[in-house]
XYZ file of N, CA, C and O in Angstrom:
332
model
N -31.438 61.615 47.208
C -30.058 61.546 47.596
C -29.418 60.243 47.116
O -28.278 60.233 46.732
N -30.170 59.161 47.112
C -29.619 57.891 46.666
C -29.316 57.921 45.171
O -28.434 57.224 44.704
N -30.034 58.725 44.396
C -29.766 58.801 42.958
C -28.441 59.496 42.686
O -27.728 59.152 41.758
N -28.078 60.485 43.511
C -26.803 61.174 43.312
C -25.635 60.260 43.686
O -24.588 60.301 43.083
N -25.843 59.411 44.702
C -24.799 58.462 45.071
C -24.576 57.446 43.961
O -23.454 57.103 43.634
N -25.642 56.963 43.376
C -25.520 55.987 42.292
C -24.825 56.619 41.089
O -23.979 56.004 40.448
N -25.152 57.885 40.800
C -24.499 58.585 39.696
C -23.032 58.828 39.987
O -22.176 58.737 39.114
N -22.691 59.121 41.253
C -21.305 59.333 41.655
C -20.485 58.066 41.553
O -19.349 58.074 41.114
N -21.104 56.947 41.951
C -20.401 55.656 41.843
C -20.157 55.302 40.393
O -19.102 54.801 40.034
N -21.145 55.560 39.555
C -20.998 55.239 38.138
C -19.908 56.103 37.503
O -19.086 55.608 36.755
N -19.901 57.400 37.825
C -18.876 58.260 37.232
C -17.485 57.872 37.746
O -16.506 57.956 37.014
N -17.384 57.434 39.016
C -16.092 56.982 39.546
C -15.627 55.736 38.815
O -14.463 55.608 38.463
N -16.544 54.800 38.579
C -16.164 53.576 37.879
C -15.810 53.882 36.422
O -14.888 53.270 35.869
N -16.492 54.845 35.809
C -16.139 55.243 34.444
C -14.764 55.892 34.413
O -13.969 55.643 33.502
N -14.465 56.696 35.416
C -13.157 57.337 35.514
C -12.055 56.302 35.689
O -11.009 56.362 35.032
N -12.296 55.322 36.558
C -11.314 54.253 36.771
C -11.101 53.454 35.494
O -9.965 53.113 35.138
N -12.211 53.152 34.789
C -12.115 52.408 33.540
C -11.308 53.182 32.505
O -10.443 52.628 31.828
N -11.567 54.500 32.391
C -10.839 55.322 31.429
C -9.353 55.365 31.774
O -8.507 55.244 30.887
N -9.032 55.463 33.050
C -7.621 55.453 33.469
C -6.954 54.124 33.146
O -5.804 54.086 32.708
N -7.658 53.035 33.390
C -7.102 51.720 33.072
C -6.876 51.557 31.568
O -5.856 50.997 31.141
N -7.810 52.031 30.776
C -7.671 51.944 29.318
C -6.481 52.784 28.855
O -5.674 52.336 28.018
N -6.323 53.988 29.402
C -5.178 54.832 29.030
C -3.864 54.184 29.450
O -2.887 54.194 28.703
N -3.832 53.612 30.652
C -2.627 52.934 31.133
C -2.299 51.729 30.249
O -1.137 51.502 29.890
N -3.319 50.982 29.880
C -3.142 49.826 29.002
C -2.573 50.266 27.654
O -1.680 49.617 27.099
N -3.064 51.377 27.125
C -2.575 51.891 25.847
C -1.101 52.296 25.951
O -0.303 52.004 25.065
N -0.726 52.956 27.053
C 0.688 53.326 27.246
C 1.565 52.087 27.337
O 2.687 52.060 26.810
N 1.093 51.055 28.010
C 1.858 49.809 28.108
C 2.021 49.150 26.737
O 3.085 48.618 26.419
N 0.980 49.187 25.919
C 1.069 48.617 24.569
C 2.088 49.386 23.718
O 2.858 48.783 22.967
N 2.080 50.718 23.844
C 3.060 51.526 23.108
C 4.474 51.217 23.566
O 5.399 51.130 22.755
N 4.654 51.037 24.867
C 5.969 50.703 25.407
C 6.419 49.329 24.918
O 7.599 49.125 24.596
N 5.499 48.404 24.836
C 5.818 47.062 24.359
C 6.197 47.073 22.884
O 7.058 46.303 22.448
N 5.603 47.956 22.111
C 5.878 48.015 20.668
C 7.189 48.742 20.353
O 7.669 48.675 19.232
N 7.772 49.439 21.336
C 9.016 50.174 21.114
C 10.143 49.197 20.793
O 10.280 48.154 21.435
N 10.960 49.507 19.765
C 12.052 48.594 19.407
C 13.076 48.478 20.536
O 13.388 49.458 21.205
N 13.582 47.288 20.725
C 14.526 47.014 21.813
C 15.887 46.638 21.243
O 15.990 46.087 20.152
N 16.926 46.945 21.999
C 18.292 46.555 21.651
C 18.848 45.819 22.853
O 18.705 46.268 23.992
N 19.504 44.698 22.601
C 20.095 43.946 23.696
C 21.208 44.773 24.324
O 21.895 45.545 23.651
N 21.375 44.610 25.627
C 22.392 45.366 26.349
C 23.780 45.048 25.797
O 24.618 45.945 25.645
N 24.027 43.818 25.450
C 25.345 43.443 24.918
C 25.618 44.153 23.594
O 26.739 44.603 23.336
N 24.597 44.287 22.741
C 24.772 44.991 21.464
C 24.983 46.487 21.685
O 25.832 47.104 21.047
N 24.214 47.072 22.599
C 24.341 48.505 22.880
C 25.705 48.818 23.477
O 26.348 49.810 23.092
N 26.173 47.996 24.393
C 27.477 48.252 25.012
C 28.607 48.045 24.014
O 29.573 48.814 24.005
N 28.494 47.059 23.132
C 29.521 46.852 22.104
C 29.549 48.038 21.147
O 30.626 48.501 20.744
N 28.399 48.573 20.799
C 28.325 49.744 19.926
C 28.953 50.961 20.595
O 29.687 51.735 19.965
N 28.696 51.138 21.872
C 29.271 52.260 22.621
C 30.785 52.129 22.727
O 31.517 53.113 22.558
N 31.283 50.939 22.956
C 32.728 50.711 23.034
C 33.377 51.006 21.685
O 34.426 51.659 21.613
N 32.757 50.548 20.585
C 33.299 50.837 19.247
C 33.364 52.336 18.996
O 34.354 52.857 18.481
N 32.310 53.047 19.366
C 32.277 54.494 19.169
C 33.377 55.178 19.975
O 34.087 56.053 19.467
N 33.528 54.781 21.229
C 34.539 55.411 22.085
C 35.955 55.119 21.607
O 36.840 55.969 21.729
N 36.175 53.944 21.048
C 37.512 53.611 20.552
C 37.830 54.304 19.237
O 38.991 54.569 18.934
N 36.814 54.611 18.448
C 37.064 55.196 17.131
C 36.924 56.712 17.104
O 37.348 57.349 16.147
N 36.361 57.315 18.133
C 36.147 58.761 18.162
C 37.110 59.384 19.159
O 37.037 59.108 20.357
N 38.003 60.219 18.657
C 39.009 60.840 19.517
C 38.361 61.925 20.370
O 37.645 62.787 19.872
N 38.629 61.854 21.663
C 38.093 62.835 22.602
C 39.265 63.612 23.193
O 40.086 63.061 23.920
N 39.335 64.894 22.890
C 40.448 65.713 23.348
C 40.409 65.966 24.847
O 41.399 66.406 25.419
N 39.299 65.723 25.473
C 39.184 65.948 26.911
C 39.671 64.761 27.739
O 39.682 64.822 28.959
N 40.078 63.680 27.081
C 40.592 62.505 27.783
C 41.993 62.202 27.260
O 42.210 61.227 26.535
N 42.990 63.008 27.623
C 44.339 62.782 27.110
C 44.980 61.517 27.662
O 45.920 60.991 27.061
N 44.481 60.989 28.776
C 45.059 59.772 29.326
C 44.829 58.578 28.400
O 45.586 57.615 28.417
N 43.818 58.648 27.574
C 43.525 57.563 26.634
C 44.170 57.838 25.276
O 44.764 56.961 24.668
N 44.068 59.085 24.800
C 44.489 59.428 23.448
C 45.874 60.078 23.390
O 46.356 60.390 22.315
N 46.498 60.325 24.517
C 47.804 60.969 24.530
C 47.654 62.480 24.518
O 46.560 63.011 24.372
N 48.770 63.164 24.681
C 48.703 64.633 24.718
C 48.237 65.202 23.385
O 48.510 64.663 22.324
N 47.543 66.317 23.485
C 46.980 66.968 22.306
C 47.846 68.182 21.981
O 48.158 68.986 22.859
N 48.221 68.313 20.714
C 48.998 69.482 20.316
C 48.086 70.697 20.269
O 46.869 70.582 20.135
N 48.693 71.873 20.355
C 47.888 73.103 20.327
C 47.138 73.245 19.007
O 46.037 73.787 18.972
N 47.707 72.759 17.950
C 47.081 72.906 16.633
C 45.782 72.107 16.528
O 44.836 72.527 15.876
N 45.745 70.945 17.172
C 44.539 70.120 17.052
C 43.615 70.203 18.269
O 42.576 69.550 18.299
N 43.939 71.041 19.249
C 43.096 71.200 20.432
C 42.004 72.237 20.164
O 42.267 73.430 20.125
N 40.760 71.791 19.987
C 39.682 72.738 19.691
C 39.264 73.568 20.908
O 38.605 74.580 20.769
N 39.677 73.138 22.110
C 39.283 73.834 23.326
C 40.368 74.776 23.841
O 40.115 75.592 24.723
N 41.561 74.653 23.306
C 42.673 75.486 23.761
C 42.640 76.860 23.126
O 41.851 77.154 22.224
N 43.551 77.701 23.610
C 43.654 79.050 23.091
C 44.261 79.005 21.696
O 45.277 78.348 21.465
N 43.637 79.679 20.772
C 44.133 79.706 19.400
C 45.219 80.759 19.275
O 45.076 81.875 19.760
N 46.306 80.380 18.648
C 47.420 81.327 18.443
C 47.346 81.878 17.053
O 47.740 81.242 16.088
N 46.810 83.070 16.937
C 46.700 83.706 15.628
C 47.777 84.754 15.423
O 47.859 85.379 14.389
N 48.609 84.975 16.449
C 49.668 85.969 16.349
C 49.239 87.339 16.819
O 50.059 88.189 17.123
N 47.969 87.574 16.898
C 47.459 88.870 17.331
C 46.695 88.678 18.652
O 46.056 87.663 18.874
N 46.780 89.677 19.479
C 46.124 89.600 20.776
C 44.628 89.886 20.653
O 43.808 89.182 21.188
N 44.306 90.944 19.934
C 42.902 91.298 19.787
C 42.722 92.100 18.494
O 43.683 92.550 17.894
N 41.511 92.248 18.099
C 41.249 93.021 16.895
C 40.279 94.146 17.205
O 39.361 93.980 17.988
N 40.541 95.314 16.586
C 39.679 96.475 16.787
C 38.942 96.728 15.491
O 39.524 96.772 14.414
N 37.653 96.899 15.617
C 36.864 97.118 14.409
C 36.363 98.517 14.337
O 36.107 99.203 15.223
């Protein structure tokens, strides 16, 4: 019975070691991931928002005409088509 306990302890310690090694590897991968400073990321986001027109925010970009509204009803002159 004492031999099975010793084998169980060894397998538990091997399992713990393997988990620690896997965790260490994940941490190394996370550390190697390229980073961007928050100030650079926020400046990039602000530039994008100022240069990209969003039709869903008319308070910023002004009213959208029917011709340039991609979400509005298209006026083709016909109600429906039968095929």
